[in-house]
Amino acid sequence: MYVAMNDLLQDAHKNNYAVMAVNSINMEMVRAVISAAEEERSPIIINIGPGQMKKHADPEIMVPMIKKLAHHAKVPVALNLDHGSDLDFIIKCIQLGFSSVMIDASSFEFEENIKRCSIISALAHAHNITVEGELGHVGQANAGDNHQIDLYTNPEQAKEFVERTGIDALAVAIGTAHGNYPKEFIPKLDFERLALLKKTLDMPLVLHGGSGSGPENIKKAVANGINKINVCTDAFTAGKTAMVKAMEANPNIDYLDLNIAAEVGMKQFVRDYIQLIGSKDRYYYGEVMVVEHE
C-alpha cells in the first residue's frame, strides 16, 4: 500500500496520534521499518534526505525497492523527501515517484520561504504528492540551536504561512534539534506553544529531531498535536548497537549475519517507537468472526 503521506497524516490529525518517519538508507533499514509497521498494524513513513542519497542511498535504486516493498505491505507506506532545498533535486524526486516532499526553506526570510514552498506545492500537488514545509528553524543539537527561542515557530505567522503556501503539513520548532544532544541531556520543549499552534492551524504538525528527546517529551508532544515524528539518529544507533553486540558475541560473524542482526535491532526499535506514539493497531481490521449455522 504505497500512499500519499497526507492520507496518513490527516487520519493521525483527526484521531490524535503520530506516524513515525524513519530515515532509511539501505534495504535492511527499509525492510526493518516496513515489517515493524506491519507487525504493529501501523502506518509508516520512509524518509530519505538529499545528503543521504548523494552519499549512499541512490534514489534510482531505493525508490523502486521501497515502492515494491510498500505494495506488498498490509499497511500504508509513504516515501518522503526529507529536507529538500534544491529545486532541481526536489523535481527529480517528484519524477522518481516519491509520495511526499519536504521543502525546507526555513533558513530564509519569511517571504522567500513562502515563495519557495508555494512553487513546490504547485508542482507536487499536480501529481497528488504531499508537501511539508517548515517555519521557525529546527537546527543542530551540537550547536545548541534548541535553546534559541527566536528560532521557534510563531503561531500567528504560521497561519499566514500555511494559507499562502498551501502546504499539507508543517514542521514546527518547539525546542528539538537534529543529531545527538550532549550525554544525558533531555531538551525542554515548549508545549504551550505547540498547543497554540495546533489550535491556530488545525492541521498535521511535524516534529523534527525526535531522536534523544526522551519518551515523556515524545508522548506529550503527540498529546499536544504532533502527527509526524522524524527519527534518524536513534534508528541508526539501534542498527549500530545491534551489530556491535553481534560482533562481541561472535567475533567471527560473517557479513550476512551482521546485516541480519542490524535489521532485527532496528525493527524492534521501530516497533517500540510505534507503540510510544499511538499508531499501533490503527490498521487492524479486527478478529475474524466465525458464525455457526444450525
XYZ file of C-alpha atoms in Angstrom:
294
model
C 0.000 0.000 0.000
C 2.045 2.893 -1.339
C 0.223 6.122 -0.482
C 0.487 9.890 -0.315
C 1.701 10.994 3.108
C -1.233 13.372 3.544
C -3.626 10.396 3.687
C -1.765 9.121 6.748
C -1.351 12.470 8.461
C -4.970 13.554 8.102
C -6.096 10.430 9.960
C -3.433 10.987 12.606
C -4.545 14.624 12.946
C -8.191 13.638 13.290
C -7.523 10.885 15.832
C -4.690 12.485 17.838
C -1.734 10.164 17.221
C 1.558 10.371 15.342
C 3.137 8.460 12.470
C 6.825 7.583 12.631
C 9.017 8.794 9.749
C 12.296 6.876 9.751
C 15.320 7.919 7.716
C 16.258 4.715 5.892
C 19.340 4.452 3.720
C 19.505 0.806 2.602
C 17.448 -2.338 2.061
C 17.902 -3.601 5.620
C 16.545 -0.381 7.127
C 13.566 -0.204 4.792
C 12.647 -3.841 5.420
C 13.038 -3.375 9.172
C 10.811 -0.299 9.185
C 8.047 -1.708 6.985
C 7.986 -5.133 8.660
C 7.832 -3.462 12.091
C 4.878 -1.377 10.911
C 3.133 -4.470 9.557
C 3.544 -6.352 12.810
C 2.259 -3.367 14.796
C -0.502 -2.711 12.216
C 0.640 0.879 11.925
C 1.040 3.382 9.082
C 4.673 4.281 8.403
C 6.775 6.812 6.502
C 10.173 6.198 4.941
C 12.346 9.337 4.988
C 15.442 9.916 2.882
C 17.450 13.139 2.886
C 19.386 14.645 -0.064
C 22.755 14.139 1.662
C 21.940 10.502 2.414
C 21.045 9.932 -1.220
C 24.193 11.583 -2.507
C 26.450 9.680 -0.092
C 24.859 6.247 -0.202
C 21.126 5.743 -0.869
C 20.908 6.260 -4.642
C 17.238 7.242 -5.229
C 17.065 5.495 -8.592
C 17.776 2.240 -6.738
C 15.976 2.988 -3.479
C 12.646 4.263 -4.814
C 11.701 1.175 -6.895
C 12.722 -1.089 -3.987
C 10.690 0.898 -1.457
C 7.657 1.004 -3.727
C 7.818 -2.754 -4.276
C 8.071 -3.453 -0.546
C 5.236 -0.993 0.095
C 2.965 -2.588 -2.488
C 3.325 -5.930 -0.717
C 2.741 -4.437 2.749
C -0.563 -4.775 4.580
C -0.269 -1.254 5.987
C 0.047 2.119 4.215
C 3.593 3.265 3.457
C 4.652 6.725 2.292
C 8.042 7.821 0.951
C 9.114 11.337 1.904
C 11.995 13.503 0.721
C 13.418 14.886 3.957
C 14.757 18.466 3.997
C 14.708 19.136 0.276
C 16.082 22.540 -0.618
C 17.403 22.403 -4.196
C 14.612 22.853 -6.763
C 16.138 20.525 -9.358
C 16.614 17.761 -6.793
C 13.062 18.104 -5.493
C 11.737 17.877 -9.055
C 13.861 14.768 -9.602
C 12.306 13.156 -6.527
C 8.822 14.008 -7.791
C 9.676 12.446 -11.143
C 11.122 9.326 -9.479
C 7.871 8.716 -7.606
C 8.268 9.984 -4.045
C 4.811 10.252 -2.497
C 5.797 13.281 -0.405
C 8.395 16.024 -0.432
C 9.532 18.363 2.297
C 10.707 21.764 1.152
C 12.989 23.240 3.803
C 13.444 26.953 3.216
C 13.328 27.723 6.937
C 16.745 29.406 6.936
C 15.470 32.076 4.525
C 13.434 35.178 5.300
C 9.674 34.727 5.688
C 8.679 35.904 2.181
C 11.350 33.799 0.471
C 10.270 30.750 2.471
C 6.682 31.339 1.300
C 7.763 31.758 -2.307
C 9.766 28.533 -2.376
C 7.117 26.482 -0.582
C 4.392 27.821 -2.899
C 6.314 26.751 -6.000
C 6.882 23.242 -4.651
C 3.233 22.967 -3.577
C 2.074 23.790 -7.091
C 4.456 21.275 -8.675
C 3.859 18.460 -6.206
C 0.101 18.760 -5.792
C -0.311 18.390 -9.549
C 0.960 14.812 -9.029
C -1.002 14.103 -5.820
C 2.212 14.401 -3.819
C 2.103 15.705 -0.252
C 4.111 18.796 0.677
C 5.648 19.523 4.079
C 7.139 22.905 4.900
C 8.988 24.315 7.901
C 8.580 27.610 9.710
C 10.867 28.571 12.546
C 14.064 26.600 12.310
C 14.984 23.203 13.782
C 18.757 23.438 13.929
C 21.569 21.206 15.152
C 21.869 19.734 18.648
C 25.657 20.064 18.689
C 25.280 23.805 18.093
C 22.737 24.231 20.891
C 20.115 25.530 18.447
C 17.282 24.038 20.514
C 17.925 26.765 23.137
C 17.369 29.649 20.683
C 13.781 30.719 21.289
C 13.964 33.208 18.402
C 14.105 30.169 16.084
C 10.818 28.782 17.452
C 7.659 28.840 15.305
C 5.346 31.844 15.743
C 1.672 30.692 15.665
C 0.175 33.780 14.003
C 2.958 33.916 11.424
C 2.440 30.183 10.845
C -1.231 30.737 9.996
C -0.332 33.191 7.242
C 2.429 30.882 6.037
C 0.113 27.877 5.669
C -2.640 29.891 3.971
C -0.279 31.399 1.408
C 1.736 28.268 0.594
C -0.975 25.600 0.555
C 1.277 23.052 2.258
C -0.246 19.891 3.766
C 1.875 19.609 6.920
C 4.046 21.990 8.900
C 7.289 21.173 10.684
C 7.439 23.297 13.824
C 10.322 24.402 16.023
C 9.477 23.992 19.723
C 12.838 23.057 21.266
C 14.149 19.960 19.481
C 17.228 19.788 17.255
C 18.808 17.402 14.765
C 21.575 14.975 15.708
C 22.999 13.971 19.089
C 22.411 16.023 22.219
C 25.122 16.101 24.893
C 25.213 12.946 27.020
C 22.260 12.623 29.437
C 20.750 15.887 28.142
C 16.980 15.961 27.524
C 15.628 19.042 25.718
C 12.878 21.158 27.256
C 10.031 21.526 24.775
C 7.586 24.434 24.552
C 4.304 22.514 24.818
C 2.260 25.671 25.368
C 3.469 26.984 22.010
C 2.732 23.620 20.393
C -0.834 23.544 21.727
C -1.426 27.065 20.414
C -0.012 26.123 17.011
C -2.381 23.157 16.836
C -5.386 25.252 17.812
C -4.472 28.051 15.400
C -3.649 25.890 12.374
C -5.868 22.811 12.874
C -3.650 20.703 10.591
C -0.986 17.959 10.763
C 2.134 19.130 12.615
C 5.586 17.583 12.350
C 8.339 17.194 14.935
C 11.878 17.056 13.582
C 14.742 15.985 15.812
C 12.767 13.258 17.576
C 15.948 11.365 18.464
C 17.152 11.806 22.018
C 14.118 13.818 23.119
C 13.027 11.240 25.692
C 9.792 9.181 25.780
C 7.905 11.576 28.058
C 8.569 14.528 25.759
C 7.512 12.473 22.745
C 4.256 11.309 24.342
C 3.418 14.831 25.470
C 4.232 16.224 22.013
C 1.770 13.782 20.445
C -0.868 14.648 23.048
C -0.462 18.324 22.139
C -0.809 17.889 18.388
C 2.250 16.346 16.706
C 1.228 13.901 13.944
C 4.556 13.004 12.317
C 7.846 12.418 14.123
C 11.112 12.265 12.214
C 13.644 9.800 13.612
C 17.118 9.313 12.178
C 19.916 9.285 14.754
C 18.200 6.852 17.156
C 17.354 4.458 14.320
C 20.954 4.472 13.100
C 22.125 3.887 16.668
C 19.766 0.911 17.054
C 21.276 -0.734 13.976
C 24.842 0.035 15.026
C 24.280 -1.231 18.575
C 22.832 -4.495 17.296
C 25.839 -5.012 15.022
C 28.323 -4.260 17.814
C 26.597 -6.716 20.152
C 26.582 -9.379 17.438
C 30.326 -8.903 16.857
C 31.061 -9.028 20.579
C 29.097 -12.264 20.880
C 30.815 -13.751 17.841
C 33.977 -12.010 16.553
C 33.946 -14.361 13.556
C 30.429 -13.441 12.477
C 30.101 -13.047 8.708
C 28.758 -10.019 6.878
C 25.379 -11.579 6.074
C 24.594 -12.380 9.707
C 25.831 -8.937 10.732
C 23.291 -7.312 8.425
C 20.559 -9.586 9.724
C 21.408 -8.569 13.287
C 21.201 -4.878 12.371
C 17.828 -5.374 10.718
C 16.433 -7.210 13.736
C 17.677 -4.485 16.087
C 16.202 -1.648 14.032
C 12.915 -3.499 13.650
C 12.499 -3.825 17.408
C 13.354 -0.149 17.878
C 10.674 0.884 15.379
C 8.078 -1.423 16.968
C 8.707 0.117 20.389
C 8.502 3.644 18.998
C 5.228 2.931 17.195
C 3.719 1.849 20.495
C 5.014 5.034 22.154
C 3.388 7.438 19.669
C -0.017 5.768 19.473
C -0.068 4.465 15.903
C -0.204 0.782 16.898
C -3.324 -1.040 15.640
C -4.549 1.896 13.559
C -4.821 -0.517 10.624
C -6.198 -3.513 12.484
C -9.280 -4.991 10.817
C -10.321 -6.983 13.875
C -10.851 -10.589 14.813
C -12.460 -12.872 12.263
C -15.943 -13.812 13.440
C -16.993 -17.397 12.920
C -20.746 -17.794 12.620
C -22.101 -21.257 13.286
C -25.201 -22.169 11.314
C -27.721 -24.646 12.641
